[in-house]
Amino acid sequence: MWPLTIISFMVCFVPSFQQFPRLCATREALLAKECCPRWEGDGSACGARSGRGFCQDVQVEDQPHGPQYPFSGLDDREKWPLVFYNRTCQCAGNFMGFSCGDCRFGYFGVNCNERRESLRRNVFHLTRAERIRLVSYLNLAKQTLSRDYVVATGTYREMENGSNPMFADASVYDIFVWMHYYVSRSALLGGPGNVWTNVDFAHWAPAFLPWHRVYLLHWEHEIRKLTGDMGFSIPYWDWRDAQGCDVCTDELMGGRNPQDPNLLSPGSVFSSWKVLCSRAQEYDNRGVLCDAKEEGPLRRNPGNHNHDLVEQLPTSAEVEFTLSLTNYDTGPVDRSANMSFRNTLEGFGDPRTGLGNSSRRGMHAALHVFMNGSMTSVQGSANDPIFLLHHAFVDSIYEQWLRRHRPSPSQFPDSNAPIGHNGGYHMVPFLPLHRNREYFISSKDLGYEYSYLLDASKCPYVWGFLFSLFTLKGKYFRFHLSLKNKVKPAYVCVTTYLYLCSVQTRGYQNPFILTWRSCRACGPSCCSQRSWEESWLWPSPLLFSQEHGDTKSCLGST
């Protein structure tokens, strides 16, 4: 996370993402089937007067989908978003959003012409202050009613084809809980118990990874907009070889309640959270949508799960085997796919053989089962904040695979995938519209990077710097930058991977003093706060050991 003092330019964000925008959840908009709100900047629909975008007909690619869903015209998510809207804002250039009032991922500034890359870091490499900030941001999102979006509580048929809108308010956090429920829910075929369960527009098929990538990008954006912290990035939990739930502490995602192992510790703010959209079977039995009402406390009992389904958390060897698979998806491109990177990473392929396995869960799915609570249900899993840290790491594995294998666009199927998963299908339930194939690309093209994937061959550009090289001692390397002007976040590359630590040291108002350390294994956590007492102080191996308990890995990083 970048200190706010360094990012001295701020961008004013306006409503931009997710369905359903309040401005489009009206009787008039639904009857007209049009979602083209006015952009606040010039008062014109889609910012047309400023050339940001135009209200246009939605173009849907009508390629055949697979046999898993044998119906047509019964589900509101088919040919998204045509059931609700057939005209939306189509944004130009680097503009994006349901009113074209925002920028494409990775672009900032009033005119969306400023490119910037953010860094997602290991949650255990955050400073104590950053961990506190993360938890407070999550809780703020949970407690703050979304001003921009509402959630649908009825089908289009129940809304009488738009003449009787059925929407409810939700918090910023719960908007995303509802989205994950809505995309993965059963298809309602009419009447109690009349549902089709073998359908999911974001899981069990090729769009699993692109869809969750877009989901995290939008969530990240909403937190920035809510808090004003434009340097915020989602941290990840590297769960390889973990023996338990390392993030289940009161300082992070909440410890175990000593009185009830299924609940969270009262010492965690998350113990007071209420879940929604968590009763999938009940909704199916009644043949209704989730009504977005509270349904009890957040539940979690990690490790006390069905061990016949999940033996252990994923290992480094299993991750490496998964990454070695050369085909993104194979065969029917569903849960039975063999030697499929997507299916194995999602957890329906054996991470030791690559063969589809309906009796066990691995990789991504293993974490959900292991948590044994709110996170175990697909539809309600986003209620647990661990979901975000978990999926950030899953996304980083997806990113590793893309960089390692450099797949051609043709590897993503354009037809005959399960419904919602063809390359040209618009992701449910996003507005603005995103096609699945558009996110079969590197994270760097979308403006973000993972700290453990930093490329040391790429050197930064920094505005207005005076560079001094001071000390070279064995495997320790130190230098500092005196910055007199604004800087863009960047990575310094000398002969190794380097991570940024920044503070406003004693006696300095401007310029800032930044120090970079070559300690790949520890990463940003090597930036010990105690080393900042004097800007010239170089920490000893003992200080590393005291602060992080990992002297060997620091000593061996070059």
Coordinates of C-alpha atoms in Angstrom, one line a residue:
M1 CA 0.0 0.0 0.0
W2 CA 1.4 3.4 -0.9
P3 CA 1.5 6.1 1.7
L4 CA -1.0 8.9 1.0
T5 CA 1.7 11.5 1.4
I6 CA 3.4 10.2 -1.7
I7 CA 0.3 10.1 -3.9
S8 CA -0.3 13.8 -3.9
F9 CA -2.8 13.9 -6.8
M10 CA -6.3 12.8 -6.1
V11 CA -9.0 11.9 -8.5
C12 CA -12.7 12.6 -8.0
F13 CA -14.6 9.5 -8.7
V14 CA -18.2 9.3 -9.7
P15 CA -20.6 6.3 -9.8
S16 CA -19.2 3.7 -12.2
F17 CA -19.7 0.0 -11.5
Q18 CA -21.9 -2.9 -10.8
Q19 CA -25.6 -3.6 -11.3
F20 CA -28.0 -2.1 -10.5
P21 CA -27.1 1.6 -10.6
R22 CA -29.7 3.5 -8.7
L23 CA -30.2 5.7 -11.6
C24 CA -31.1 2.7 -13.8
A25 CA -33.3 0.9 -11.2
T26 CA -36.4 3.1 -11.9
R27 CA -39.7 2.2 -13.6
E28 CA -38.8 4.6 -16.4
A29 CA -35.4 3.1 -17.1
L30 CA -36.7 -0.5 -16.9
L31 CA -39.6 0.2 -19.2
A32 CA -37.3 2.0 -21.7
K33 CA -34.7 -0.8 -21.2
E34 CA -32.1 1.9 -21.2
C35 CA -29.3 2.5 -18.7
C36 CA -27.5 5.7 -19.9
P37 CA -27.2 8.0 -16.9
R38 CA -26.0 11.6 -17.2
W39 CA -22.4 12.1 -16.4
E40 CA -22.1 14.7 -13.6
G41 CA -19.2 16.4 -15.4
D42 CA -21.2 17.9 -18.3
G43 CA -24.8 16.8 -17.6
S44 CA -25.1 14.8 -20.8
A45 CA -26.0 11.1 -21.1
C46 CA -22.8 9.0 -20.9
G47 CA -20.7 12.2 -21.0
A48 CA -21.4 12.5 -24.8
R49 CA -20.9 16.2 -24.8
S50 CA -17.3 15.7 -23.6
G51 CA -16.7 12.8 -25.9
R52 CA -16.5 10.3 -23.1
G53 CA -19.1 7.9 -24.5
F54 CA -22.5 7.5 -26.1
C55 CA -25.8 5.7 -25.4
Q56 CA -25.9 2.8 -27.8
D57 CA -27.6 -0.6 -28.5
V58 CA -26.0 -3.5 -26.6
Q59 CA -24.3 -6.0 -29.0
V60 CA -24.6 -9.6 -27.7
E61 CA -22.5 -12.4 -29.2
D62 CA -25.0 -15.2 -29.8
Q63 CA -22.7 -18.2 -30.0
P64 CA -24.1 -21.5 -28.8
H65 CA -23.4 -22.6 -25.3
G66 CA -22.9 -26.1 -23.9
P67 CA -25.6 -28.6 -23.0
Q68 CA -25.4 -28.1 -19.2
Y69 CA -28.3 -25.6 -19.4
P70 CA -31.0 -26.9 -21.7
F71 CA -33.4 -23.9 -21.5
S72 CA -33.9 -20.6 -23.2
G73 CA -35.7 -17.4 -22.2
L74 CA -36.3 -18.5 -18.6
D75 CA -33.4 -16.8 -16.7
D76 CA -32.8 -13.1 -16.4
R77 CA -29.0 -13.7 -16.8
E78 CA -29.3 -15.2 -20.3
K79 CA -27.8 -12.9 -22.9
W80 CA -26.8 -10.4 -20.2
P81 CA -28.0 -7.6 -19.9
L82 CA -30.8 -7.7 -22.5
V83 CA -33.6 -8.8 -20.2
F84 CA -33.2 -5.5 -18.3
Y85 CA -31.4 -3.1 -20.7
N86 CA -30.8 -3.2 -24.4
R87 CA -29.1 0.3 -24.5
T88 CA -26.2 1.2 -22.2
C89 CA -23.3 3.6 -22.2
Q90 CA -20.5 2.6 -24.6
C91 CA -17.4 4.5 -23.4
A92 CA -14.6 5.8 -25.6
G93 CA -10.8 5.6 -25.1
N94 CA -9.8 5.1 -21.5
F95 CA -13.2 6.0 -20.1
M96 CA -15.3 3.5 -18.3
G97 CA -18.4 3.2 -16.1
F98 CA -22.1 3.0 -16.4
S99 CA -22.1 6.8 -17.1
C100 CA -18.5 6.8 -18.6
G101 CA -17.6 8.9 -15.6
D102 CA -14.6 6.8 -14.6
C103 CA -11.4 5.4 -16.1
R104 CA -10.4 2.0 -17.3
F105 CA -8.5 -0.2 -14.9
G106 CA -5.0 1.2 -14.5
Y107 CA -5.8 4.7 -15.7
F108 CA -6.3 7.8 -13.5
G109 CA -6.7 11.5 -13.8
V110 CA -9.5 13.8 -14.9
N111 CA -9.0 12.8 -18.5
C112 CA -8.0 9.2 -17.8
N113 CA -4.7 9.6 -19.4
E114 CA -2.5 8.9 -16.5
R115 CA -1.2 5.3 -16.3
R116 CA -0.4 3.9 -12.9
E117 CA 0.4 0.4 -11.5
S118 CA -0.7 -0.6 -8.1
L119 CA 0.8 -3.4 -6.0
R120 CA -1.0 -6.2 -4.2
R121 CA 1.1 -7.4 -1.2
N122 CA 1.2 -10.4 1.1
V123 CA -1.1 -9.6 4.0
F124 CA 1.7 -10.7 6.4
H125 CA 4.0 -8.2 4.9
L126 CA 1.7 -5.3 5.9
T127 CA 2.8 -3.1 8.8
R128 CA 0.6 -3.1 11.9
A129 CA -0.8 0.2 10.9
E130 CA -1.7 -1.2 7.4
R131 CA -3.4 -4.2 8.9
I132 CA -5.5 -2.0 11.2
R133 CA -6.4 0.2 8.1
L134 CA -7.4 -2.9 6.1
V135 CA -9.8 -4.1 8.8
S136 CA -11.2 -0.6 9.3
Y137 CA -11.8 -0.2 5.6
L138 CA -13.6 -3.6 5.4
N139 CA -15.8 -2.6 8.4
L140 CA -16.5 0.8 7.0
A141 CA -17.7 -0.8 3.7
K142 CA -19.9 -3.2 5.7
Q143 CA -21.5 -0.3 7.7
T144 CA -21.9 2.2 4.9
L145 CA -25.0 2.2 2.7
S146 CA -24.1 2.3 -1.0
R147 CA -25.2 5.6 -2.5
D148 CA -24.8 4.4 -6.0
Y149 CA -26.2 0.8 -6.2
V150 CA -29.1 -1.3 -5.2
V151 CA -29.8 -5.0 -5.4
A152 CA -32.6 -6.8 -7.2
T153 CA -35.0 -8.8 -4.9
G154 CA -37.2 -10.1 -7.6
T155 CA -37.0 -11.4 -11.2
Y156 CA -37.9 -9.3 -14.2
R157 CA -41.1 -11.3 -14.4
E158 CA -41.9 -10.5 -10.8
M159 CA -41.2 -6.9 -11.6
E160 CA -44.0 -7.1 -14.2
N161 CA -41.5 -6.5 -17.0
G162 CA -40.2 -3.3 -15.3
S163 CA -43.4 -1.6 -14.3
N164 CA -43.0 -2.7 -10.6
P165 CA -39.3 -2.3 -9.7
M166 CA -38.1 -4.6 -6.9
F167 CA -34.8 -3.4 -5.4
A168 CA -33.3 -3.0 -2.0
D169 CA -30.5 -1.0 -0.4
A170 CA -27.3 -2.7 0.7
S171 CA -24.0 -1.6 2.1
V172 CA -21.0 -1.2 -0.1
Y173 CA -19.6 -4.5 1.1
D174 CA -22.9 -6.3 0.8
I175 CA -23.4 -5.1 -2.8
F176 CA -20.5 -7.5 -3.6
V177 CA -21.9 -10.3 -1.5
W178 CA -25.1 -10.0 -3.4
M179 CA -23.3 -9.9 -6.8
H180 CA -21.5 -13.2 -6.0
Y181 CA -24.8 -14.8 -4.9
Y182 CA -26.7 -13.5 -8.0
V183 CA -24.1 -14.8 -10.5
S184 CA -24.0 -18.3 -9.0
R185 CA -27.6 -18.9 -8.0
S186 CA -29.8 -21.6 -9.4
A187 CA -32.0 -20.8 -12.4
L188 CA -35.6 -20.1 -11.3
L189 CA -37.9 -22.0 -13.7
G190 CA -41.2 -20.9 -12.1
G191 CA -42.8 -21.9 -8.8
P192 CA -41.5 -23.4 -5.5
G193 CA -38.8 -26.0 -5.9
N194 CA -38.7 -25.6 -9.7
V195 CA -35.1 -24.7 -10.2
W196 CA -32.1 -25.8 -12.3
T197 CA -29.0 -26.1 -10.1
N198 CA -26.5 -27.1 -12.8
V199 CA -25.8 -23.5 -13.8
D200 CA -23.3 -20.9 -12.7
F201 CA -22.3 -17.9 -14.7
A202 CA -19.0 -17.4 -12.8
H203 CA -17.9 -20.9 -11.7
W204 CA -17.3 -24.4 -13.0
A205 CA -16.1 -23.3 -16.4
P206 CA -13.7 -21.0 -18.3
A207 CA -15.0 -17.6 -17.0
F208 CA -14.2 -18.5 -13.4
L209 CA -10.8 -16.7 -13.4
P210 CA -11.6 -13.7 -15.6
W211 CA -14.9 -13.1 -13.7
H212 CA -13.3 -13.1 -10.2
R213 CA -10.5 -10.9 -11.6
V214 CA -13.0 -8.2 -12.6
Y215 CA -14.9 -8.7 -9.3
L216 CA -11.7 -7.9 -7.3
L217 CA -10.9 -4.9 -9.5
H218 CA -14.3 -3.4 -8.9
W219 CA -14.2 -4.1 -5.2
E220 CA -10.8 -2.5 -5.0
H221 CA -12.1 0.6 -6.8
E222 CA -15.1 0.9 -4.4
I223 CA -12.9 0.9 -1.4
R224 CA -10.7 3.6 -2.9
K225 CA -13.8 5.6 -3.6
L226 CA -15.3 5.1 -0.2
T227 CA -12.1 5.9 1.8
G228 CA -10.3 8.4 -0.5
D229 CA -7.3 6.1 -0.2
M230 CA -6.2 5.9 -3.9
G231 CA -3.2 3.8 -2.8
F232 CA -5.3 0.9 -1.5
S233 CA -4.8 -2.5 -3.0
I234 CA -6.2 -5.9 -1.9
P235 CA -3.6 -7.9 -0.1
Y236 CA -3.4 -11.7 -0.7
W237 CA -3.1 -14.6 1.6
D238 CA -0.4 -17.1 0.4
W239 CA -1.9 -20.3 1.8
R240 CA 0.6 -22.7 0.2
D241 CA 1.7 -25.3 2.8
A242 CA -0.4 -23.6 5.6
Q243 CA -1.2 -25.9 8.5
G244 CA -4.2 -23.9 9.4
C245 CA -6.0 -20.6 9.0
D246 CA -3.1 -18.2 9.5
V247 CA -5.2 -15.1 8.9
C248 CA -7.8 -16.2 11.5
T249 CA -6.5 -13.8 14.2
D250 CA -8.3 -10.9 15.8
E251 CA -5.7 -8.6 14.2
L252 CA -6.7 -9.8 10.8
M253 CA -9.8 -11.7 9.8
G254 CA -11.0 -12.8 13.2
G255 CA -10.0 -15.6 15.6
R256 CA -12.2 -18.4 16.9
N257 CA -14.8 -17.8 19.5
P258 CA -13.7 -19.7 22.7
Q259 CA -17.4 -20.2 23.6
D260 CA -18.6 -21.4 20.2
P261 CA -16.1 -22.7 17.7
N262 CA -18.5 -21.9 14.8
L263 CA -18.4 -18.2 15.6
L264 CA -15.7 -15.5 15.5
S265 CA -13.9 -14.2 18.5
P266 CA -15.7 -11.2 20.2
G267 CA -12.3 -9.5 20.0
S268 CA -12.7 -9.2 16.2
V269 CA -14.9 -6.5 14.6
F270 CA -16.1 -9.2 12.2
S271 CA -17.9 -11.1 15.0
S272 CA -20.6 -8.5 14.8
W273 CA -21.1 -8.9 11.0
K274 CA -24.4 -10.3 9.7
V275 CA -24.5 -12.3 6.6
L276 CA -27.0 -12.3 3.7
C277 CA -27.8 -14.4 0.7
S278 CA -26.5 -17.5 2.5
R279 CA -29.5 -19.8 2.4
A280 CA -29.4 -21.2 -1.1
Q281 CA -31.5 -24.3 -0.4
E282 CA -34.2 -22.2 1.2
Y283 CA -34.4 -19.9 -1.8
D284 CA -34.6 -22.8 -4.2
N285 CA -37.3 -24.5 -2.2
R286 CA -39.4 -21.3 -2.3
G287 CA -38.4 -20.5 -5.9
V288 CA -37.3 -16.9 -5.0
L289 CA -34.3 -14.6 -5.0
C290 CA -32.4 -13.6 -1.9
D291 CA -34.1 -10.6 -0.4
A292 CA -30.8 -9.1 0.9
K293 CA -32.0 -9.2 4.5
E294 CA -29.7 -10.2 7.4
E295 CA -29.5 -13.9 8.2
G296 CA -27.4 -14.2 11.3
P297 CA -23.7 -13.9 12.3
L298 CA -20.7 -14.7 10.1
R299 CA -19.8 -18.4 10.7
R300 CA -16.4 -20.1 10.4
N301 CA -14.8 -23.2 12.0
P302 CA -11.6 -23.8 10.0
G303 CA -10.2 -27.3 10.0
N304 CA -13.3 -29.0 11.3
H305 CA -14.5 -29.7 7.8
N306 CA -15.3 -32.9 5.8
H307 CA -11.9 -34.5 5.5
D308 CA -13.1 -37.0 2.9
L309 CA -13.7 -34.0 0.6
V310 CA -10.5 -32.1 1.5
E311 CA -7.5 -33.7 3.1
Q312 CA -5.3 -30.6 3.6
L313 CA -4.7 -27.1 2.4
P314 CA -2.9 -26.9 -1.0
T315 CA 0.8 -27.4 -1.0
S316 CA 3.5 -25.6 -3.0
A317 CA 4.0 -28.8 -5.1
E318 CA 0.3 -28.8 -6.0
V319 CA 0.4 -25.2 -7.0
E320 CA 3.5 -25.9 -9.2
F321 CA 1.9 -28.9 -10.8
T322 CA -1.2 -26.8 -11.6
L323 CA 1.0 -24.1 -13.1
S324 CA 2.7 -26.7 -15.3
L325 CA -0.6 -27.6 -17.1
T326 CA -0.3 -26.1 -20.6
N327 CA -4.0 -25.9 -21.6
Y328 CA -6.2 -23.3 -20.0
D329 CA -9.3 -25.5 -20.4
T330 CA -10.1 -28.8 -22.1
G331 CA -12.9 -31.1 -23.3
P332 CA -16.3 -30.0 -22.1
V333 CA -14.7 -27.1 -20.2
D334 CA -16.7 -27.8 -17.1
R335 CA -16.1 -29.6 -13.8
S336 CA -15.2 -32.8 -15.5
A337 CA -12.3 -31.4 -17.6
N338 CA -9.0 -33.3 -17.5
M339 CA -5.5 -31.6 -17.6
S340 CA -7.2 -28.2 -17.5
F341 CA -5.4 -25.5 -15.7
R342 CA -8.6 -23.7 -14.9
N343 CA -10.4 -26.7 -13.6
T344 CA -7.5 -27.8 -11.5
L345 CA -7.0 -24.4 -10.0
E346 CA -10.7 -24.0 -9.4
G347 CA -10.5 -27.3 -7.4
F348 CA -12.3 -29.9 -9.5
G349 CA -9.2 -31.4 -11.0
D350 CA -6.8 -33.4 -8.9
P351 CA -3.7 -31.1 -8.3
R352 CA -1.4 -34.1 -8.5
T353 CA -2.7 -35.7 -11.7
G354 CA -4.8 -33.1 -13.4
L355 CA -7.7 -35.5 -13.8
G356 CA -11.2 -34.3 -13.0
N357 CA -12.3 -35.6 -9.6
S358 CA -15.9 -35.3 -8.4
S359 CA -15.2 -36.8 -5.0
R360 CA -12.5 -34.5 -3.8
R361 CA -11.8 -30.8 -3.8
G362 CA -8.4 -29.2 -4.2
M363 CA -6.7 -25.8 -4.7
H364 CA -9.3 -22.9 -4.6
A365 CA -12.2 -25.0 -3.6
A366 CA -10.2 -26.7 -0.8
L367 CA -10.0 -23.3 1.0
H368 CA -13.7 -22.8 0.9
V369 CA -14.4 -26.3 2.3
F370 CA -11.7 -25.9 4.9
M371 CA -13.3 -22.7 6.3
N372 CA -16.4 -24.8 7.2
G373 CA -18.8 -21.9 7.6
S374 CA -20.2 -19.0 5.6
M375 CA -17.4 -19.3 3.1
T376 CA -18.2 -22.9 2.3
S377 CA -21.4 -22.1 0.4
V378 CA -20.7 -20.9 -3.1
Q379 CA -23.5 -18.4 -3.2
G380 CA -22.8 -16.9 0.2
S381 CA -19.1 -17.3 0.4
A382 CA -18.3 -13.6 -0.2
N383 CA -19.8 -12.8 3.3
D384 CA -16.5 -13.8 4.8
P385 CA -13.7 -11.2 4.3
I386 CA -11.2 -14.0 3.9
F387 CA -12.8 -14.5 0.5
L388 CA -11.0 -11.4 -0.8
L389 CA -7.6 -12.4 0.4
H390 CA -8.1 -15.9 -0.8
H391 CA -9.2 -14.9 -4.3
A392 CA -6.4 -12.3 -4.6
F393 CA -3.9 -15.2 -4.3
V394 CA -5.9 -17.4 -6.7
D395 CA -5.7 -14.5 -9.1
S396 CA -2.0 -14.3 -8.6
I397 CA -1.7 -18.0 -9.6
Y398 CA -3.8 -17.2 -12.7
E399 CA -1.4 -14.4 -13.4
Q400 CA 1.7 -16.7 -13.1
W401 CA 0.1 -19.1 -15.6
L402 CA -0.6 -16.3 -18.1
R403 CA 3.0 -15.1 -17.9
R404 CA 4.5 -18.6 -18.0
H405 CA 2.5 -19.9 -20.9
R406 CA 1.5 -16.8 -22.9
P407 CA -1.6 -18.4 -24.3
S408 CA -3.1 -17.2 -27.5
P409 CA -6.6 -15.7 -27.4
S410 CA -7.9 -18.8 -29.1
Q411 CA -7.3 -20.8 -25.9
F412 CA -10.4 -19.2 -24.5
P413 CA -13.5 -20.9 -26.0
D414 CA -15.8 -18.7 -28.1
S415 CA -18.6 -21.2 -28.2
N416 CA -20.0 -24.3 -26.6
A417 CA -18.8 -23.5 -23.1
P418 CA -21.4 -23.6 -20.3
I419 CA -23.8 -20.7 -20.5
G420 CA -22.2 -17.5 -19.5
H421 CA -18.7 -18.7 -20.2
N422 CA -18.1 -18.2 -23.9
G423 CA -15.4 -15.6 -24.6
G424 CA -17.8 -13.0 -25.9
Y425 CA -20.4 -13.3 -23.1
H426 CA -21.0 -10.3 -21.0
M427 CA -20.1 -11.0 -17.4
V428 CA -23.1 -11.2 -15.1
P429 CA -24.1 -8.9 -13.4
F430 CA -21.7 -6.1 -14.2
L431 CA -22.5 -2.7 -15.6
P432 CA -20.5 -1.4 -17.4
L433 CA -20.3 -4.5 -19.6
H434 CA -17.2 -6.7 -19.7
R435 CA -16.7 -9.7 -22.0
N436 CA -14.9 -12.8 -20.6
R437 CA -12.1 -12.8 -23.1
E438 CA -11.1 -9.2 -22.3
Y439 CA -9.6 -10.4 -19.0
F440 CA -7.6 -13.3 -20.5
I441 CA -4.7 -10.9 -20.2
S442 CA -1.9 -10.0 -17.8
S443 CA -2.7 -8.0 -14.7
K444 CA 0.0 -5.5 -15.8
D445 CA -2.3 -4.6 -18.7
L446 CA -5.0 -3.9 -16.1
G447 CA -2.8 -1.7 -13.9
Y448 CA -1.7 -4.0 -11.0
E449 CA 1.1 -6.3 -9.9
Y450 CA 1.7 -8.8 -7.2
S451 CA 4.7 -8.2 -4.9
Y452 CA 6.0 -11.8 -5.2
L453 CA 5.9 -11.6 -9.0
L454 CA 7.9 -8.4 -9.4
D455 CA 10.0 -8.4 -12.5
A456 CA 13.5 -7.2 -11.7
S457 CA 14.2 -6.6 -15.4
K458 CA 11.8 -3.7 -15.5
C459 CA 13.2 -0.5 -14.1
P460 CA 11.2 2.5 -12.9
Y461 CA 10.8 6.0 -13.9
V462 CA 10.8 8.6 -11.1
W463 CA 10.2 12.3 -11.4
G464 CA 12.7 14.7 -10.0
F465 CA 15.1 12.5 -8.1
L466 CA 18.7 12.7 -6.8
F467 CA 20.1 9.2 -6.6
S468 CA 22.9 8.2 -4.2
L469 CA 24.5 4.8 -3.7
F470 CA 25.9 4.3 -0.3
T471 CA 26.8 0.9 0.9
L472 CA 27.4 -2.5 -0.6
K473 CA 28.1 -5.2 2.1
G474 CA 28.0 -8.8 1.0
K475 CA 24.4 -9.7 0.3
Y476 CA 23.0 -6.5 1.7
F477 CA 22.5 -3.6 -0.6
R478 CA 21.3 -0.1 0.3
F479 CA 20.6 3.1 -1.4
H480 CA 18.2 6.0 -1.0
L481 CA 16.3 8.4 -3.2
S482 CA 15.7 12.0 -2.2
L483 CA 12.5 13.0 -3.9
K484 CA 11.8 16.7 -4.5
N485 CA 8.8 16.4 -6.7
K486 CA 5.8 14.1 -7.1
V487 CA 6.6 10.5 -7.8
K488 CA 4.7 7.8 -9.5
P489 CA 4.7 4.4 -7.8
A490 CA 7.3 2.3 -9.4
Y491 CA 9.7 -0.5 -8.7
V492 CA 13.5 -0.1 -8.5
C493 CA 15.5 -2.8 -10.1
V494 CA 19.3 -3.0 -9.7
T495 CA 20.5 -6.6 -9.5
T496 CA 17.7 -8.2 -7.5
Y497 CA 14.1 -7.8 -6.5
L498 CA 13.6 -4.7 -4.3
Y499 CA 10.7 -3.6 -2.3
L500 CA 9.7 -0.1 -1.2
C501 CA 9.6 1.2 2.3
S502 CA 8.7 4.8 2.8
V503 CA 8.4 7.2 5.7
Q504 CA 8.6 10.8 6.4
T505 CA 11.7 10.6 8.6
R506 CA 12.5 12.8 11.6
G507 CA 13.5 16.3 10.6
Y508 CA 12.3 16.0 7.0
Q509 CA 9.1 17.6 5.7
N510 CA 10.1 17.6 2.1
P511 CA 11.8 15.8 0.4
F512 CA 10.7 12.4 1.5
I513 CA 13.4 9.8 2.2
L514 CA 12.7 6.4 0.7
T515 CA 14.9 3.3 1.2
W516 CA 14.7 0.2 -0.8
R517 CA 16.0 -3.2 0.5
S518 CA 17.0 -6.3 -1.4
C519 CA 15.3 -9.0 0.6
R520 CA 13.1 -11.0 -1.7
A521 CA 12.0 -13.6 0.8
C522 CA 10.8 -11.2 3.3
G523 CA 9.5 -8.7 0.8
P524 CA 7.9 -5.5 2.1
S525 CA 8.0 -7.0 5.7
C526 CA 11.8 -6.4 5.7
C527 CA 11.0 -2.7 6.0
S528 CA 11.3 -2.7 9.8
Q529 CA 9.7 0.3 11.4
R530 CA 12.6 0.4 14.0
S531 CA 15.1 1.0 11.2
W532 CA 13.6 4.4 10.5
E533 CA 14.9 6.1 13.6
E534 CA 17.7 7.6 11.5
S535 CA 17.6 7.7 7.7
W536 CA 21.2 6.5 7.6
L537 CA 20.8 3.4 9.8
W538 CA 21.2 0.1 8.1
P539 CA 19.4 -2.7 10.0
S540 CA 21.4 -5.7 11.2
P541 CA 20.4 -9.3 10.6
L542 CA 19.5 -9.4 14.3
L543 CA 16.9 -6.7 13.7
F544 CA 15.4 -8.7 10.9
S545 CA 15.3 -11.7 13.2
Q546 CA 13.7 -9.9 16.0
E547 CA 11.1 -8.3 13.8
H548 CA 10.2 -11.1 11.5
G549 CA 11.8 -14.3 12.8
D550 CA 13.3 -15.2 9.5
T551 CA 17.0 -14.3 9.4
K552 CA 17.9 -17.1 7.0
S553 CA 15.5 -16.1 4.3
C554 CA 16.7 -12.5 4.5
L555 CA 20.3 -13.5 4.4
G556 CA 19.8 -15.6 1.4
S557 CA 18.0 -13.1 -0.8
T558 CA 19.9 -11.7 -3.7

